[in-house]
Coordinates of C-alpha atoms in Angstrom, one line a residue:
M1465 CA 19.6 -3.0 18.0
T1466 CA 20.9 -2.7 14.4
T1467 CA 23.3 -5.5 13.7
S1468 CA 23.9 -4.9 10.0
R1469 CA 22.8 -2.7 7.2
P1470 CA 22.1 -3.2 3.5
A1471 CA 24.9 -2.1 1.1
G1472 CA 24.9 1.7 0.5
D1473 CA 23.0 2.3 3.8
P1474 CA 20.3 4.8 2.7
R1475 CA 19.6 6.2 6.1
A1476 CA 20.2 9.9 6.9
P1477 CA 19.4 12.0 9.9
Q1478 CA 17.6 14.5 7.7
S1479 CA 14.6 14.2 5.4
E1480 CA 15.2 16.5 2.5
H1481 CA 13.4 13.9 0.3
L1482 CA 10.1 14.9 1.9
V1483 CA 10.5 18.5 0.5
L1484 CA 8.9 18.9 -2.9
D1485 CA 8.1 22.1 -4.8
G1486 CA 4.4 23.0 -4.6
V1487 CA 3.7 20.0 -2.4
L1488 CA 5.6 20.1 0.9
T1489 CA 8.0 22.4 2.6
A1490 CA 10.2 21.0 5.4
E1491 CA 7.9 22.6 8.0
Q1492 CA 4.8 21.1 6.3
A1493 CA 6.4 17.7 6.0
A1494 CA 7.2 17.7 9.7
R1495 CA 3.7 18.7 10.5
T1496 CA 2.2 15.9 8.5
V1497 CA 4.5 13.3 10.2
A1498 CA 3.5 14.8 13.5
G1499 CA -0.2 14.5 12.5
I1500 CA 0.2 10.7 11.9
L1501 CA 2.2 10.3 15.2
A1502 CA -0.6 12.1 17.1
V1503 CA -3.1 9.5 15.9
Q1504 CA -0.9 6.5 16.7
R1505 CA -1.8 4.7 19.9
E1506 CA 0.7 3.9 22.6
D1507 CA 0.5 0.2 21.6
G1508 CA 1.5 1.0 18.0
A1509 CA -1.9 0.9 16.3
V1510 CA -2.6 3.5 13.7
P1511 CA -6.3 3.9 13.0
W1512 CA -7.7 6.1 10.2
F1513 CA -8.2 8.7 12.8
R1514 CA -8.9 8.5 16.5
G1515 CA -12.4 7.1 17.1
H1516 CA -12.5 5.4 13.7
H1517 CA -11.2 2.0 12.8
L1518 CA -7.9 0.4 11.9
D1519 CA -7.5 -1.9 9.0
P1520 CA -4.2 -3.7 8.5
W1521 CA -3.4 -2.4 5.0
D1522 CA -3.7 1.3 5.9
H1523 CA -2.0 0.7 9.2
V1524 CA 1.1 -0.5 7.3
E1525 CA 0.9 2.4 4.9
A1526 CA 1.1 4.8 7.8
A1527 CA 4.0 2.9 9.3
M1528 CA 5.9 3.1 6.0
A1529 CA 5.3 6.8 5.9
L1530 CA 6.8 7.2 9.3
D1531 CA 9.9 5.4 8.2
T1532 CA 10.3 7.9 5.3
A1533 CA 10.6 10.6 8.0
G1534 CA 13.1 8.6 10.2
E1535 CA 10.5 7.8 12.8
H1536 CA 11.7 4.2 12.9
E1537 CA 10.8 3.5 16.5
A1538 CA 7.2 4.5 15.9
A1539 CA 7.1 2.4 12.7
E1540 CA 8.5 -0.6 14.5
R1541 CA 5.8 -0.3 17.2
A1542 CA 3.2 -0.4 14.4
Y1543 CA 4.7 -3.7 13.0
L1544 CA 5.0 -5.2 16.4
W1545 CA 1.3 -4.5 16.9
L1546 CA 0.6 -6.7 13.9
A1547 CA 2.9 -9.5 15.2
R1548 CA 1.2 -9.5 18.6
H1549 CA -2.4 -9.6 17.3
Q1550 CA -2.0 -12.0 14.3
L1551 CA -4.6 -14.7 14.3
D1552 CA -3.7 -18.4 14.4
D1553 CA -4.3 -18.8 10.7
G1554 CA -1.8 -16.0 9.8
S1555 CA -4.4 -13.3 9.2
W1556 CA -5.9 -10.2 10.8
Y1557 CA -9.4 -9.1 10.9
A1558 CA -10.5 -6.4 8.4
A1559 CA -11.3 -3.7 11.0
Y1560 CA -10.6 -2.9 14.6
A1561 CA -12.4 -0.1 16.4
D1562 CA -9.9 2.7 17.0
G1563 CA -7.1 0.1 16.8
D1564 CA -8.4 -1.8 19.8
P1565 CA -7.5 -5.5 19.1
D1566 CA -10.4 -6.6 21.4
D1567 CA -13.0 -4.6 19.5
V1568 CA -13.4 -6.1 16.1
T1569 CA -15.9 -4.4 13.8
D1570 CA -15.3 -6.5 10.6
R1571 CA -14.4 -10.2 11.2
G1572 CA -13.7 -10.9 7.6
R1573 CA -10.1 -11.4 6.6
E1574 CA -9.1 -9.8 3.4
T1575 CA -6.1 -11.2 1.5
N1576 CA -4.6 -7.9 0.3
F1577 CA -4.8 -6.5 3.9
V1578 CA -3.1 -9.6 5.2
A1579 CA -0.3 -9.7 2.6
Y1580 CA 0.7 -6.1 2.9
I1581 CA 2.8 -6.7 6.1
A1582 CA 5.5 -8.0 3.8
V1583 CA 5.8 -4.7 2.0
G1584 CA 6.0 -2.8 5.2
V1585 CA 8.5 -5.1 6.8
W1586 CA 10.8 -5.0 3.8
H1587 CA 10.6 -1.2 3.6
H1588 CA 11.4 -0.9 7.3
Y1589 CA 14.4 -3.2 7.0
L1590 CA 15.8 -1.3 4.1
A1591 CA 15.3 1.9 6.1
T1592 CA 17.0 0.6 9.2
G1593 CA 19.1 -2.4 8.4
D1594 CA 17.8 -4.0 11.5
D1595 CA 18.3 -7.8 11.3
T1596 CA 16.8 -8.4 14.7
F1597 CA 13.6 -6.8 13.5
L1598 CA 13.6 -8.9 10.3
D1599 CA 14.1 -12.1 12.4
R1600 CA 11.3 -11.2 14.7
M1601 CA 8.9 -10.4 11.9
W1602 CA 9.7 -13.3 9.6
P1603 CA 7.3 -15.8 11.2
A1604 CA 4.5 -13.2 10.9
V1605 CA 5.3 -12.6 7.2
C1606 CA 5.4 -16.4 6.5
A1607 CA 2.1 -17.0 8.2
A1608 CA 0.5 -14.1 6.4
V1609 CA 1.7 -15.3 3.0
E1610 CA 0.5 -18.9 3.6
F1611 CA -2.9 -17.6 4.5
V1612 CA -3.1 -15.6 1.3
L1613 CA -1.9 -18.4 -0.9
E1614 CA -4.5 -20.7 0.4
L1615 CA -7.0 -18.5 -1.4
Q1616 CA -5.1 -18.4 -4.7
Q1617 CA -7.3 -19.8 -7.5
P1618 CA -6.2 -22.2 -10.3
G1619 CA -6.0 -19.3 -12.7
G1620 CA -3.4 -17.5 -10.5
Q1621 CA -5.8 -14.8 -9.1
I1622 CA -6.3 -14.4 -5.4
G1623 CA -9.7 -14.8 -3.7
W1624 CA -10.3 -11.5 -2.0
R1625 CA -11.6 -12.6 1.5
R1626 CA -12.3 -15.4 3.9
D1627 CA -15.4 -14.9 6.0
D1628 CA -15.5 -15.3 9.7
D1629 CA -17.1 -18.7 9.4
G1630 CA -14.1 -19.8 7.3
T1631 CA -15.8 -19.6 3.9
P1632 CA -13.3 -18.5 1.3
A1633 CA -14.3 -16.1 -1.5
T1634 CA -13.3 -17.4 -4.9
D1635 CA -14.0 -14.1 -6.6
A1636 CA -10.9 -12.0 -7.1
L1637 CA -10.4 -8.2 -7.3
L1638 CA -7.8 -6.8 -9.6
T1639 CA -6.8 -4.1 -7.2
G1640 CA -6.4 -6.5 -4.3
S1641 CA -4.6 -9.1 -6.4
S1642 CA -2.2 -6.4 -7.7
S1643 CA -1.4 -5.3 -4.2
V1644 CA -0.8 -9.0 -3.2
H1645 CA 1.5 -9.3 -6.2
H1646 CA 3.6 -6.5 -4.8
A1647 CA 3.5 -8.0 -1.3
L1648 CA 4.6 -11.5 -2.5
R1649 CA 7.6 -9.9 -4.3
C1650 CA 8.6 -8.2 -1.0
A1651 CA 8.1 -11.4 0.9
L1652 CA 10.5 -13.1 -1.6
A1653 CA 13.0 -10.3 -1.0
I1654 CA 12.9 -11.0 2.7
A1655 CA 13.3 -14.7 2.1
E1656 CA 16.4 -14.0 -0.1
Q1657 CA 17.8 -11.8 2.6
R1658 CA 17.4 -14.6 5.1
E1659 CA 18.7 -17.2 2.6
E1660 CA 15.5 -19.2 3.0
P1661 CA 14.3 -20.0 -0.6
Q1662 CA 10.5 -20.2 -1.1
P1663 CA 9.9 -21.9 -4.5
D1664 CA 6.2 -22.1 -3.9
W1665 CA 6.0 -18.4 -3.5
E1666 CA 8.0 -17.9 -6.7
L1667 CA 5.5 -20.0 -8.6
A1668 CA 2.6 -18.2 -7.0
V1669 CA 3.7 -14.7 -7.8
G1670 CA 4.5 -15.7 -11.4
A1671 CA 1.0 -17.2 -11.9
L1672 CA -0.6 -14.1 -10.3
R1673 CA 1.3 -11.7 -12.5
H1674 CA 0.3 -13.7 -15.6
A1675 CA -3.4 -13.5 -14.5
I1676 CA -3.2 -9.7 -14.0
R1677 CA -1.4 -9.1 -17.3
R1678 CA -3.3 -11.5 -19.6
H1679 CA -6.6 -12.6 -18.1
P1680 CA -8.8 -9.7 -17.0
E1681 CA -11.8 -12.1 -17.2
R1682 CA -10.5 -13.8 -14.0
F1683 CA -11.3 -10.7 -12.0
L1684 CA -14.6 -9.0 -11.0
D1685 CA -15.4 -6.1 -13.2
K1686 CA -14.6 -3.0 -11.3
D1687 CA -13.6 -0.9 -14.3
R1688 CA -15.3 2.2 -12.9
Y1689 CA -12.8 2.4 -10.0
S1690 CA -9.5 4.2 -10.6
M1691 CA -7.6 1.7 -8.4
D1692 CA -8.4 -1.0 -10.9
W1693 CA -6.8 1.3 -13.5
Y1694 CA -3.5 2.1 -11.9
Y1695 CA -2.9 -0.7 -9.4
P1696 CA -1.6 -3.3 -11.9
V1697 CA 1.2 -0.6 -12.5
L1698 CA 1.6 0.3 -8.8
G1699 CA 1.8 -3.4 -7.8
G1700 CA 4.5 -4.0 -10.4
A1701 CA 2.6 -6.5 -12.6
L1702 CA 2.7 -4.1 -15.5
T1703 CA 6.0 -2.3 -16.3
G1704 CA 7.6 -0.4 -19.1
A1705 CA 5.6 0.4 -22.3
E1706 CA 2.8 -1.9 -21.1
A1707 CA 2.4 0.2 -17.9
R1708 CA 2.6 3.5 -19.7
E1709 CA -0.1 2.4 -22.2
R1710 CA -2.4 1.5 -19.4
I1711 CA -2.0 4.8 -17.7
D1712 CA -2.5 6.8 -20.9
E1713 CA -5.7 4.8 -21.7
G1714 CA -7.4 5.8 -18.5
W1715 CA -6.0 9.3 -18.0
E1716 CA -8.9 11.3 -19.3
R1717 CA -11.5 9.1 -17.6
F1718 CA -10.0 9.5 -14.1
V1719 CA -7.8 12.6 -13.8
V1720 CA -9.5 15.9 -13.2
P1721 CA -6.9 18.6 -14.0
G1722 CA -6.0 20.8 -11.0
L1723 CA -8.1 18.7 -8.6
G1724 CA -6.8 15.1 -8.5
V1725 CA -8.0 11.7 -9.4
R1726 CA -11.6 10.4 -9.3
C1727 CA -12.2 7.5 -7.0
V1728 CA -14.9 6.1 -9.3
V1729 CA -16.4 7.4 -12.6
P1730 CA -18.6 9.3 -13.3
N1731 CA -18.9 10.6 -9.8
P1732 CA -17.6 14.1 -9.3
W1733 CA -15.4 13.1 -6.4
V1734 CA -11.6 13.3 -6.3
T1735 CA -9.7 11.6 -3.5
G1736 CA -6.3 12.2 -2.0
G1737 CA -5.3 8.6 -1.5
E1738 CA -6.0 7.6 -5.1
S1739 CA -4.2 10.7 -6.4
A1740 CA -1.1 10.1 -4.3
E1741 CA -1.0 6.4 -5.3
L1742 CA -1.3 7.3 -9.0
A1743 CA 1.6 9.7 -8.5
L1744 CA 3.6 6.8 -7.1
A1745 CA 2.7 4.6 -10.1
L1746 CA 3.6 7.4 -12.5
W1747 CA 7.0 7.8 -10.8
A1748 CA 7.5 4.0 -11.1
T1749 CA 7.0 4.3 -14.9
G1750 CA 9.5 7.2 -15.2
E1751 CA 6.9 10.0 -15.4
S1752 CA 8.0 12.1 -12.5
D1753 CA 6.8 15.4 -14.1
R1754 CA 3.2 14.1 -14.3
A1755 CA 3.5 12.6 -10.8
L1756 CA 4.5 16.0 -9.5
E1757 CA 1.6 17.7 -11.2
V1758 CA -0.9 15.2 -9.6
L1759 CA 0.6 15.8 -6.1
Q1760 CA 0.4 19.5 -6.6
S1761 CA -3.2 19.3 -7.7
I1762 CA -4.4 17.8 -4.3
Q1763 CA -3.0 20.5 -2.0
H1764 CA -6.5 21.8 -1.7
L1765 CA -7.1 18.8 0.5
R1766 CA -4.5 19.7 3.0
D1767 CA -5.5 20.8 6.5
P1768 CA -2.8 23.2 7.6
E1769 CA -3.4 22.9 11.3
S1770 CA -3.1 19.1 11.6
G1771 CA -0.9 18.6 8.5
L1772 CA -3.2 15.7 7.5
Y1773 CA -5.4 15.5 4.4
W1774 CA -9.1 15.3 3.8
T1775 CA -10.2 12.1 2.2
G1776 CA -11.9 13.7 -0.8
Y1777 CA -13.6 16.6 -2.5
V1778 CA -16.9 16.7 -4.4
F1779 CA -16.2 19.3 -7.0
D1780 CA -19.7 19.8 -8.3
D1781 CA -20.8 20.9 -4.8
D1782 CA -17.5 22.5 -3.8
A1783 CA -17.6 20.4 -0.7
I1784 CA -15.0 18.4 1.3
W1785 CA -16.5 14.9 1.8
P1786 CA -16.3 12.9 3.9
R1787 CA -15.1 15.2 6.7
E1788 CA -12.3 12.9 7.6
L1789 CA -8.6 13.6 8.0
T1790 CA -7.1 10.2 7.5
T1791 CA -3.6 8.9 8.3
W1792 CA -3.6 6.7 5.2
T1793 CA -4.2 9.7 2.9
A1794 CA -1.3 11.5 4.5
G1795 CA 0.8 8.3 4.4
S1796 CA 0.2 7.8 0.7
L1797 CA 1.3 11.3 0.0
L1798 CA 4.5 11.0 2.0
L1799 CA 5.4 7.8 0.2
A1800 CA 4.9 9.4 -3.2
V1801 CA 6.9 12.5 -2.2
A1802 CA 9.7 10.2 -0.8
A1803 CA 9.9 8.3 -4.0
L1804 CA 10.1 11.5 -6.1
G1805 CA 12.7 12.8 -3.6
G1806 CA 14.9 9.7 -4.0
H1807 CA 14.4 8.0 -0.6
E1808 CA 16.2 4.8 -1.4
P1809 CA 14.1 2.3 0.7
T1810 CA 10.9 3.7 -0.8
C1811 CA 12.4 3.7 -4.3
A1812 CA 13.5 0.1 -3.9
V1813 CA 10.1 -1.1 -2.7
F1814 CA 8.0 0.7 -5.3
G1815 CA 10.4 0.9 -8.2
G1816 CA 10.3 -2.9 -8.4
E1817 CA 13.6 -3.4 -10.2
Q1818 CA 15.3 -4.7 -7.1
L1819 CA 12.4 -7.1 -6.1
P1820 CA 12.4 -10.8 -7.1
K1821 CA 10.0 -11.5 -9.9
G1822 CA 9.2 -15.1 -9.2
M1823 CA 8.7 -17.7 -12.0
D1824 CA 6.5 -17.0 -14.9
P1825 CA 4.2 -19.9 -15.9
D1826 CA 4.4 -21.6 -19.3
C1827 CA 1.1 -20.2 -20.5
C1828 CA -0.1 -17.7 -23.1
P1829 CA 3.4 -16.5 -24.1
D1830 CA 3.8 -12.9 -25.2
A1831 CA 3.8 -12.4 -28.9

């Protein structure tokens, strides 16, 4: 199926990049990958766990994790599930019971959920060099981006949701918009690869980045949530010294040494997904040592039998909560480990230096 490969083809039959001291041995990494595969349905859907729901964002994250382990066929089936079940307006519903496309449990359509297909498709292409796949997924990516940009506000921020009756939300979430920023840059990378310029997307991503960097008042105040702290860095809107300063400012509020990252302050609850995502953001800023420490700190969440990870831990009560072993928690950890291990597709997607930036608006210039 592969017709061409990117320069310096990063593929390798082994996955040494998933072995990390104090985090994963080769055997543990294989078990974690097997744990995600055991949840994936035959049609490609990857719910949180069997019997729970699928949301499009976490579905893509799990597919990306499979690609880090060379499970390209399984990852492709996950993306083709999205292509088959995309709605006429380019979106997907927010939740499907156990990944069943005919059993929708949340009929809202969230912009960051919809946009994230571009991140996964670009990651899969970099991992496989499969032009046929890219051609097949391009219409789905285009439709998803157009759906998202219909909800972009005059200030650049992205309205977070469209209700089932079609009503658009004008309120924007910093975490969601930061994720959309990342997705739009990946969509532009796909467009460049296909030699199909998208000037409107370039303007949109520039306006969005400016809003994230310079206009916090344009977003709902969710300062208590750790994702609002690190996602502008993880999504690539903040880089360099600006990114490091933001991480340092929130470190003591959110990081619990030896246990992980709080989901929300002041709750005594650390979560594996937020911790792994923070590690990925730290890696992107050049702080691999701190990233490693964070990943090592959440090994108490690992279930050795399944290879998956518990969602969170309430440390005041010494209790795992909720009692859920989620594919997206395992997926986020595998992606962070892959970046630290030098997996080139993952590094290219989350490092950001190789992604198009779009066009910055002529507004509020930096001093």
